[in-house]
Amino acid sequence: MQRVKTAKPELQDDTLCFMTKYGIYLYLFLFLLPIAVFLFVFSFFGLNIPFEDDMGILHSLMIDLPNAKTFHDKFFIFFIPQNEHPIAIYKFFIWAYYIVFANIHIKYITLIGNLIFLCSLGFFFRQLQLIKVSWVWLIPIPYFLLSLYSYENALWALCTFQHTVIISLYLWGLYFTVAFREASYKFYIGVLLLACTYVCSGNGFLGFAIAFVILLLEKRVKSALIIGAIFALIKFTLLNNQYLHEPNPIKQILVSFLMLCGAIVKVSNQQAIIMGLGAVLIIGISLFFFYTVFGKLNKEERLYYLLATGLCLFGFGTLLGLAVFRDIASSAFPDRYRVYTHLLWIGLYLFTVPFLVRITFQQYIYRFMVFLGIGYFAYSFLNVMPNLLFQFHKRMLISVNYYAANTTLNGCFYREYFDETLRNLAERKIYQLPKPAFDSKNYLKGNPIRLTVTNPDSDTFYLSSNDGSLSGNPKQNALFVMLKDSSNNTPLLIPVMQKQNSLKSFLLGGYRFSKGFQTILSKTCFPDGNYNIQIARLEDNKLLVSDTPYLFDFKIFKVSSYK
């Protein structure tokens, strides 16, 4: 008797079956909400002010490029590494914007980068289409990818291109090279996108490497050879002058890698739990790697899992590179790197979706995933808002200090270089810092503030205060340390970091400094001089300045009390 083969059950996605007539509008609202909030945060906090490495890039493109004598020299300015990173794509967008509009607007350039980043959501939509799963399973993804942890990449032009634009370029480049064969023009669109990925940041080479491995797994040798040839061409013609830092010890690499993988949230303690989450993530994704390679999958399912695998390999490779060359001792590492942690957790979620849609009570699992995403999105505002406001004020004060004291106080060692760059660009009408948000020379007198000064080493002073008077005014918009030159009364303002507030204080909105503040004075960041240390409070666009009993001599780097 002939045995009848049983076909593998098809995916049965009944997610939409439980929705009411108008439920589709609710799900569309839930999908668009994090995108709208992301763009609102950018609109509200984004500034037309270059920050740190942006200054050097503007100097390179607007001053060095016109002075280069040959086409060869001009062309290779785009591929000079910034530190150890090639950032040619960011440089190209600045240059192209200048060619079109004859000026530079940092906020608009950053907006272009953020819009490119949002295109990555289209990749996830296409991925779900491959296995005929409803688009509503996409909804939890933007709540992780666009949470407030993304603020640093969204607001800093360089990071926008270096850490988020690269994600869209890579994901779509991977899709076109894996989904289409070399006979199709779409394959070469993918190759072009991977080439752009390579020159977008230091981790860009992973795009070619991962695509090469996946194509070999699919026995597409010719496609893999094309990928390898383009990679070699770029490496040995455009990027042959890259350098690397000294790697960390093996034990430190392992700890940092686990921390980076598990730190989907930033906490001040419980680092062992964060590392445990990292280990769980690695094990879970590794199991799905084996399933992708050895599982019995149809063509569409295999492509789906290969794309999820490529997504995770890019995240793992980037975080491993950070662990090798950076010291990540806790989950409080710079938030610009957390986008790769998010990619890994999103990858794990995508691996599980084909299994979840087969479960009888899939509706409840789906709702739980959506509520989890919304909860994480809301929690990110509580957890990250102090950092966002600190970085926002740091950028805002570049303009305030420049117009008041003719220095940006930006870049420390490179402060004078940055200041000279801005003056050069302003004289040539290429870029002009926007007018300051307020006049730091026009202020009212406030009540004295208690301040604590500590000196942990010869190059640093910590300033902090727990003064209760700081929490009494809900109209208090911002708080700064003011260094007023005792010889000419020129003020320099420094942002402060609020100490972490309770949920109640956060929800009340106005009591940001109920637990006080802290900030750092570094020896290399300020002009020599004697300064009175004061506290400036911005309330309803009025500056109130309070005295403290301290004098700061930056020439000998010493704080003394004069009262």
CSV table of N, CA and C in Angstrom, one decimal, residues 148-280:
chain,number,residue,atom,x,y,z
A,148,LEU,N,12.3,56.4,22.8
A,148,LEU,CA,13.2,57.6,23.1
A,148,LEU,C,14.7,57.2,23.2
A,149,TYR,N,15.0,55.9,23.3
A,149,TYR,CA,16.4,55.5,23.3
A,149,TYR,C,17.0,55.9,22.0
A,150,SER,N,16.2,56.2,20.9
A,150,SER,CA,16.8,56.5,19.6
A,150,SER,C,17.1,58.0,19.5
A,151,TYR,N,16.9,58.8,20.6
A,151,TYR,CA,17.1,60.2,20.5
A,151,TYR,C,18.4,60.7,20.0
A,152,GLU,N,19.5,60.0,20.5
A,152,GLU,CA,20.8,60.5,20.1
A,152,GLU,C,21.1,60.3,18.6
A,153,ASN,N,20.6,59.2,18.1
A,153,ASN,CA,20.8,59.0,16.6
A,153,ASN,C,19.8,59.9,15.9
A,154,ALA,N,18.7,60.2,16.4
A,154,ALA,CA,17.7,61.1,15.7
A,154,ALA,C,18.1,62.5,15.7
A,155,LEU,N,18.8,63.0,16.7
A,155,LEU,CA,19.1,64.4,16.8
A,155,LEU,C,20.5,64.8,16.4
A,156,TRP,N,21.4,63.9,16.4
A,156,TRP,CA,22.8,64.2,16.1
A,156,TRP,C,23.0,63.8,14.6
A,157,ALA,N,23.3,64.7,13.7
A,157,ALA,CA,23.4,64.5,12.3
A,157,ALA,C,24.3,63.3,12.0
A,158,LEU,N,25.5,63.3,12.5
A,158,LEU,CA,26.5,62.3,12.2
A,158,LEU,C,26.0,60.9,12.6
A,159,CYS,N,25.4,60.8,13.8
A,159,CYS,CA,24.9,59.5,14.3
A,159,CYS,C,23.7,59.1,13.5
A,160,THR,N,22.9,60.0,13.0
A,160,THR,CA,21.7,59.6,12.1
A,160,THR,C,22.2,58.8,11.0
A,161,PHE,N,23.3,59.2,10.3
A,161,PHE,CA,23.7,58.5,9.1
A,161,PHE,C,24.6,57.3,9.5
A,162,GLN,N,25.4,57.4,10.6
A,162,GLN,CA,26.3,56.4,11.0
A,162,GLN,C,25.6,55.2,11.6
A,163,HIS,N,24.5,55.4,12.3
A,163,HIS,CA,23.9,54.3,13.1
A,163,HIS,C,22.5,54.0,12.7
A,164,THR,N,21.8,54.8,11.9
A,164,THR,CA,20.4,54.5,11.5
A,164,THR,C,20.2,54.4,10.0
A,165,VAL,N,20.7,55.4,9.3
A,165,VAL,CA,20.7,55.3,7.8
A,165,VAL,C,21.3,54.0,7.4
A,166,ILE,N,22.4,53.6,8.0
A,166,ILE,CA,23.1,52.4,7.6
A,166,ILE,C,22.2,51.2,7.8
A,167,ILE,N,21.3,51.2,8.7
A,167,ILE,CA,20.4,50.1,8.9
A,167,ILE,C,19.4,49.9,7.7
A,168,SER,N,18.9,51.0,7.3
A,168,SER,CA,18.0,50.9,6.1
A,168,SER,C,18.7,50.5,4.9
A,169,LEU,N,19.9,51.1,4.6
A,169,LEU,CA,20.7,50.7,3.5
A,169,LEU,C,21.0,49.2,3.5
A,170,TYR,N,21.4,48.7,4.7
A,170,TYR,CA,21.8,47.3,4.8
A,170,TYR,C,20.6,46.4,4.6
A,171,LEU,N,19.5,46.6,5.3
A,171,LEU,CA,18.4,45.7,5.2
A,171,LEU,C,17.8,45.6,3.8
A,172,TRP,N,17.7,46.8,3.1
A,172,TRP,CA,17.2,46.7,1.7
A,172,TRP,C,18.2,46.1,0.8
A,173,GLY,N,19.5,46.4,1.0
A,173,GLY,CA,20.6,45.8,0.2
A,173,GLY,C,20.6,44.3,0.3
A,174,LEU,N,20.4,43.8,1.6
A,174,LEU,CA,20.3,42.4,1.8
A,174,LEU,C,19.1,41.8,1.1
A,175,TYR,N,18.0,42.4,1.2
A,175,TYR,CA,16.8,41.9,0.6
A,175,TYR,C,17.0,41.7,-0.9
A,176,PHE,N,17.4,42.8,-1.6
A,176,PHE,CA,17.5,42.7,-3.0
A,176,PHE,C,18.6,41.7,-3.5
A,177,THR,N,19.7,41.6,-2.8
A,177,THR,CA,20.7,40.6,-3.2
A,177,THR,C,20.4,39.2,-2.9
A,178,VAL,N,19.6,38.9,-1.9
A,178,VAL,CA,19.2,37.5,-1.5
A,178,VAL,C,17.9,37.1,-2.3
A,179,ALA,N,17.0,38.1,-2.4
A,179,ALA,CA,15.7,37.7,-3.0
A,179,ALA,C,15.8,37.6,-4.6
A,180,PHE,N,16.7,38.3,-5.2
A,180,PHE,CA,16.8,38.3,-6.6
A,180,PHE,C,18.2,37.8,-7.1
A,181,ARG,N,18.2,37.1,-8.3
A,181,ARG,CA,19.4,36.6,-8.9
A,181,ARG,C,20.1,37.6,-9.7
A,182,GLU,N,21.3,37.3,-10.1
A,182,GLU,CA,22.2,38.3,-10.8
A,182,GLU,C,21.7,38.6,-12.2
A,183,ALA,N,20.7,37.9,-12.7
A,183,ALA,CA,20.2,38.2,-14.0
A,183,ALA,C,19.2,39.4,-13.9
A,184,SER,N,18.8,39.7,-12.7
A,184,SER,CA,17.8,40.8,-12.4
A,184,SER,C,18.5,42.1,-12.0
A,185,TYR,N,18.0,43.2,-12.5
A,185,TYR,CA,18.6,44.5,-12.2
A,185,TYR,C,18.5,44.8,-10.7
A,186,LYS,N,17.4,44.2,-10.0
A,186,LYS,CA,17.2,44.4,-8.6
A,186,LYS,C,18.4,43.9,-7.8
A,187,PHE,N,19.0,42.8,-8.3
A,187,PHE,CA,20.2,42.3,-7.5
A,187,PHE,C,21.3,43.4,-7.5
A,188,TYR,N,21.5,44.1,-8.6
A,188,TYR,CA,22.5,45.1,-8.6
A,188,TYR,C,22.1,46.4,-7.8
A,189,ILE,N,20.8,46.6,-7.7
A,189,ILE,CA,20.4,47.7,-6.7
A,189,ILE,C,20.8,47.3,-5.3
A,190,GLY,N,20.6,46.0,-5.0
A,190,GLY,CA,21.1,45.5,-3.7
A,190,GLY,C,22.6,45.7,-3.5
A,191,VAL,N,23.4,45.4,-4.5
A,191,VAL,CA,24.8,45.5,-4.5
A,191,VAL,C,25.2,47.0,-4.2
A,192,LEU,N,24.5,47.9,-4.9
A,192,LEU,CA,24.8,49.3,-4.7
A,192,LEU,C,24.5,49.7,-3.3
A,193,LEU,N,23.3,49.3,-2.8
A,193,LEU,CA,23.0,49.6,-1.4
A,193,LEU,C,24.0,49.1,-0.4
A,194,LEU,N,24.5,47.9,-0.6
A,194,LEU,CA,25.5,47.3,0.3
A,194,LEU,C,26.8,48.1,0.2
A,195,ALA,N,27.1,48.6,-1.1
A,195,ALA,CA,28.3,49.4,-1.2
A,195,ALA,C,28.2,50.7,-0.4
A,196,CYS,N,27.0,51.3,-0.4
A,196,CYS,CA,26.7,52.5,0.4
A,196,CYS,C,26.8,52.2,1.8
A,197,THR,N,26.3,51.0,2.2
A,197,THR,CA,26.4,50.5,3.6
A,197,THR,C,27.9,50.5,4.0
A,198,TYR,N,28.7,50.0,3.2
A,198,TYR,CA,30.2,49.8,3.5
A,198,TYR,C,30.8,51.1,3.8
A,199,VAL,N,30.5,52.2,3.1
A,199,VAL,CA,31.1,53.5,3.3
A,199,VAL,C,30.3,54.4,4.2
A,200,CYS,N,29.3,53.8,4.9
A,200,CYS,CA,28.5,54.6,5.8
A,200,CYS,C,29.0,54.7,7.2
A,201,SER,N,29.7,53.6,7.6
A,201,SER,CA,30.3,53.6,9.0
A,201,SER,C,31.2,52.4,9.1
A,202,GLY,N,31.9,52.3,10.2
A,202,GLY,CA,32.9,51.2,10.4
A,202,GLY,C,32.3,49.8,10.3
A,203,ASN,N,31.1,49.6,10.7
A,203,ASN,CA,30.5,48.3,10.6
A,203,ASN,C,29.8,48.0,9.3
A,204,GLY,N,30.0,48.9,8.3
A,204,GLY,CA,29.4,48.7,7.0
A,204,GLY,C,29.9,47.5,6.2
A,205,PHE,N,31.1,47.1,6.5
A,205,PHE,CA,31.7,45.9,5.8
A,205,PHE,C,30.9,44.6,6.1
A,206,LEU,N,30.2,44.6,7.2
A,206,LEU,CA,29.4,43.4,7.6
A,206,LEU,C,28.3,43.2,6.5
A,207,GLY,N,27.8,44.2,5.8
A,207,GLY,CA,26.8,44.0,4.8
A,207,GLY,C,27.3,43.1,3.7
A,208,PHE,N,28.4,43.3,3.2
A,208,PHE,CA,29.0,42.5,2.1
A,208,PHE,C,29.3,41.1,2.7
A,209,ALA,N,29.9,41.0,3.9
A,209,ALA,CA,30.3,39.8,4.5
A,209,ALA,C,29.1,38.8,4.7
A,210,ILE,N,28.0,39.4,5.3
A,210,ILE,CA,26.8,38.6,5.6
A,210,ILE,C,26.1,38.2,4.3
A,211,ALA,N,26.0,39.1,3.3
A,211,ALA,CA,25.4,38.7,2.1
A,211,ALA,C,26.2,37.6,1.4
A,212,PHE,N,27.5,37.7,1.5
A,212,PHE,CA,28.4,36.7,0.8
A,212,PHE,C,28.1,35.3,1.5
A,213,VAL,N,28.0,35.2,2.8
A,213,VAL,CA,27.8,34.0,3.5
A,213,VAL,C,26.5,33.4,3.1
A,214,ILE,N,25.4,34.2,3.2
A,214,ILE,CA,24.1,33.7,2.9
A,214,ILE,C,23.9,33.2,1.5
A,215,LEU,N,24.6,33.9,0.5
A,215,LEU,CA,24.5,33.5,-0.9
A,215,LEU,C,25.2,32.1,-1.1
A,216,LEU,N,26.3,31.9,-0.3
A,216,LEU,CA,27.0,30.6,-0.4
A,216,LEU,C,26.1,29.6,0.2
A,217,LEU,N,25.4,29.9,1.3
A,217,LEU,CA,24.5,28.9,1.9
A,217,LEU,C,23.4,28.5,0.9
A,218,GLU,N,23.0,29.4,0.0
A,218,GLU,CA,22.0,29.2,-1.0
A,218,GLU,C,22.6,28.6,-2.3
A,219,LYS,N,23.9,28.3,-2.2
A,219,LYS,CA,24.6,27.7,-3.4
A,219,LYS,C,24.6,28.6,-4.6
A,220,ARG,N,24.5,29.9,-4.4
A,220,ARG,CA,24.6,30.9,-5.4
A,220,ARG,C,26.0,31.5,-5.5
A,221,VAL,N,26.9,30.7,-6.1
A,221,VAL,CA,28.3,31.0,-6.1
A,221,VAL,C,28.6,32.2,-6.9
A,222,LYS,N,28.0,32.3,-8.1
A,222,LYS,CA,28.2,33.4,-9.0
A,222,LYS,C,27.8,34.8,-8.3
A,223,SER,N,26.7,34.8,-7.6
A,223,SER,CA,26.2,36.0,-6.9
A,223,SER,C,27.2,36.3,-5.8
A,224,ALA,N,27.7,35.3,-5.1
A,224,ALA,CA,28.6,35.5,-4.0
A,224,ALA,C,29.9,36.1,-4.5
A,225,LEU,N,30.4,35.6,-5.7
A,225,LEU,CA,31.6,36.1,-6.2
A,225,LEU,C,31.5,37.6,-6.7
A,226,ILE,N,30.3,38.0,-7.2
A,226,ILE,CA,30.1,39.4,-7.5
A,226,ILE,C,30.2,40.2,-6.3
A,227,ILE,N,29.5,39.8,-5.2
A,227,ILE,CA,29.6,40.5,-3.9
A,227,ILE,C,31.0,40.6,-3.4
A,228,GLY,N,31.7,39.5,-3.5
A,228,GLY,CA,33.1,39.5,-3.0
A,228,GLY,C,34.0,40.5,-3.8
A,229,ALA,N,33.8,40.5,-5.1
A,229,ALA,CA,34.6,41.3,-6.0
A,229,ALA,C,34.4,42.8,-5.7
A,230,ILE,N,33.1,43.2,-5.5
A,230,ILE,CA,32.8,44.6,-5.3
A,230,ILE,C,33.3,45.0,-3.9
A,231,PHE,N,33.2,44.1,-2.9
A,231,PHE,CA,33.8,44.4,-1.6
A,231,PHE,C,35.3,44.6,-1.7
A,232,ALA,N,36.0,43.8,-2.4
A,232,ALA,CA,37.5,43.9,-2.6
A,232,ALA,C,37.8,45.2,-3.3
A,233,LEU,N,37.1,45.6,-4.3
A,233,LEU,CA,37.3,46.8,-5.1
A,233,LEU,C,37.2,48.0,-4.2
A,234,ILE,N,36.2,48.1,-3.3
A,234,ILE,CA,36.0,49.2,-2.4
A,234,ILE,C,37.1,49.2,-1.4
A,235,LYS,N,37.4,48.1,-0.8
A,235,LYS,CA,38.3,48.0,0.2
A,235,LYS,C,39.7,48.4,-0.2
A,236,PHE,N,40.2,48.0,-1.3
A,236,PHE,CA,41.6,48.2,-1.7
A,236,PHE,C,41.7,49.5,-2.6
A,237,THR,N,40.6,50.2,-2.9
A,237,THR,CA,40.8,51.4,-3.7
A,237,THR,C,40.3,52.6,-2.9
A,238,LEU,N,39.3,52.5,-2.1
A,238,LEU,CA,38.7,53.6,-1.4
A,238,LEU,C,39.0,53.6,0.1
A,239,LEU,N,39.1,52.4,0.7
A,239,LEU,CA,39.2,52.4,2.2
A,239,LEU,C,40.4,51.6,2.7
A,240,ASN,N,41.5,51.8,1.9
A,240,ASN,CA,42.7,51.1,2.3
A,240,ASN,C,43.5,51.8,3.4
A,241,ASN,N,43.0,52.9,3.9
A,241,ASN,CA,43.7,53.7,4.9
A,241,ASN,C,43.1,53.6,6.3
A,242,GLN,N,42.2,52.6,6.5
A,242,GLN,CA,41.5,52.5,7.8
A,242,GLN,C,42.5,52.0,8.8
A,243,TYR,N,42.2,52.3,10.1
A,243,TYR,CA,43.0,51.8,11.2
A,243,TYR,C,42.1,51.4,12.3
A,244,LEU,N,42.6,50.6,13.2
A,244,LEU,CA,41.8,50.0,14.3
A,244,LEU,C,42.5,50.3,15.6
A,245,HIS,N,41.7,50.4,16.7
A,245,HIS,CA,42.3,50.6,18.0
A,245,HIS,C,42.8,49.2,18.6
A,246,GLU,N,43.5,49.3,19.7
A,246,GLU,CA,44.0,48.1,20.3
A,246,GLU,C,42.8,47.4,20.9
A,247,PRO,N,42.7,46.0,20.6
A,247,PRO,CA,41.5,45.3,21.2
A,247,PRO,C,41.6,45.1,22.7
A,248,ASN,N,40.5,44.9,23.3
A,248,ASN,CA,40.4,44.6,24.7
A,248,ASN,C,40.7,43.2,25.0
A,249,PRO,N,41.0,42.9,26.3
A,249,PRO,CA,41.2,41.5,26.7
A,249,PRO,C,40.0,40.6,26.5
A,250,ILE,N,40.1,39.3,26.3
A,250,ILE,CA,39.0,38.4,26.0
A,250,ILE,C,37.9,38.5,27.0
A,251,LYS,N,38.3,38.5,28.3
A,251,LYS,CA,37.2,38.5,29.3
A,251,LYS,C,36.4,39.7,29.3
A,252,GLN,N,37.1,40.9,29.1
A,252,GLN,CA,36.4,42.1,29.0
A,252,GLN,C,35.5,42.2,27.7
A,253,ILE,N,35.9,41.6,26.6
A,253,ILE,CA,35.1,41.5,25.4
A,253,ILE,C,33.8,40.7,25.7
A,254,LEU,N,34.0,39.6,26.4
A,254,LEU,CA,32.8,38.7,26.6
A,254,LEU,C,31.8,39.5,27.5
A,255,VAL,N,32.3,40.1,28.6
A,255,VAL,CA,31.4,40.9,29.5
A,255,VAL,C,30.7,42.0,28.7
A,256,SER,N,31.4,42.7,27.9
A,256,SER,CA,30.9,43.9,27.2
A,256,SER,C,29.9,43.4,26.2
A,257,PHE,N,30.2,42.3,25.5
A,257,PHE,CA,29.2,41.7,24.5
A,257,PHE,C,27.9,41.3,25.1
A,258,LEU,N,28.0,40.6,26.2
A,258,LEU,CA,26.7,40.2,26.9
A,258,LEU,C,25.9,41.4,27.3
A,259,MET,N,26.7,42.5,27.8
A,259,MET,CA,26.0,43.7,28.3
A,259,MET,C,25.3,44.4,27.1
A,260,LEU,N,26.0,44.5,26.0
A,260,LEU,CA,25.4,45.2,24.9
A,260,LEU,C,24.2,44.4,24.3
A,261,CYS,N,24.3,43.1,24.3
A,261,CYS,CA,23.1,42.3,23.8
A,261,CYS,C,21.9,42.4,24.7
A,262,GLY,N,22.2,42.4,26.0
A,262,GLY,CA,21.0,42.3,26.9
A,262,GLY,C,20.5,43.7,27.3
A,263,ALA,N,21.2,44.8,27.1
A,263,ALA,CA,20.8,46.1,27.6
A,263,ALA,C,19.7,46.7,26.8
A,264,ILE,N,18.5,46.1,26.7
A,264,ILE,CA,17.4,46.7,26.0
A,264,ILE,C,16.9,47.9,26.9
A,265,VAL,N,17.2,47.9,28.2
A,265,VAL,CA,16.9,49.0,29.0
A,265,VAL,C,18.2,49.5,29.7
A,266,LYS,N,18.2,50.7,30.2
A,266,LYS,CA,19.3,51.3,30.9
A,266,LYS,C,19.0,51.3,32.4
A,267,VAL,N,19.8,50.6,33.2
A,267,VAL,CA,19.6,50.6,34.6
A,267,VAL,C,20.9,50.9,35.3
A,268,SER,N,20.8,51.4,36.5
A,268,SER,CA,22.0,51.7,37.3
A,268,SER,C,22.6,50.6,38.0
A,269,ASN,N,21.8,49.5,38.2
A,269,ASN,CA,22.3,48.3,38.9
A,269,ASN,C,21.8,47.1,38.1
A,270,GLN,N,21.8,45.9,38.8
A,270,GLN,CA,21.3,44.7,38.2
A,270,GLN,C,22.0,44.3,36.9
A,271,GLN,N,23.3,44.6,36.9
A,271,GLN,CA,24.0,44.3,35.6
A,271,GLN,C,24.1,42.8,35.3
A,272,ALA,N,24.0,42.0,36.3
A,272,ALA,CA,24.1,40.6,36.1
A,272,ALA,C,22.8,40.1,35.4
A,273,ILE,N,21.7,40.7,35.7
A,273,ILE,CA,20.4,40.4,35.0
A,273,ILE,C,20.5,40.8,33.5
A,274,ILE,N,21.1,42.0,33.3
A,274,ILE,CA,21.3,42.5,31.9
A,274,ILE,C,22.1,41.5,31.1
A,275,MET,N,23.2,41.0,31.7
A,275,MET,CA,24.1,40.0,31.0
A,275,MET,C,23.4,38.7,30.8
A,276,GLY,N,22.5,38.3,31.8
A,276,GLY,CA,21.7,37.1,31.6
A,276,GLY,C,20.8,37.2,30.5
A,277,LEU,N,20.1,38.4,30.3
A,277,LEU,CA,19.3,38.6,29.2
A,277,LEU,C,20.0,38.5,27.9
A,278,GLY,N,21.3,39.0,27.9
A,278,GLY,CA,22.1,38.9,26.7
A,278,GLY,C,22.4,37.5,26.3
A,279,ALA,N,22.7,36.7,27.4
A,279,ALA,CA,22.9,35.2,27.1
A,279,ALA,C,21.7,34.5,26.6
A,280,VAL,N,20.5,34.8,27.1
A,280,VAL,CA,19.3,34.3,26.6
A,280,VAL,C,19.0,34.6,25.2
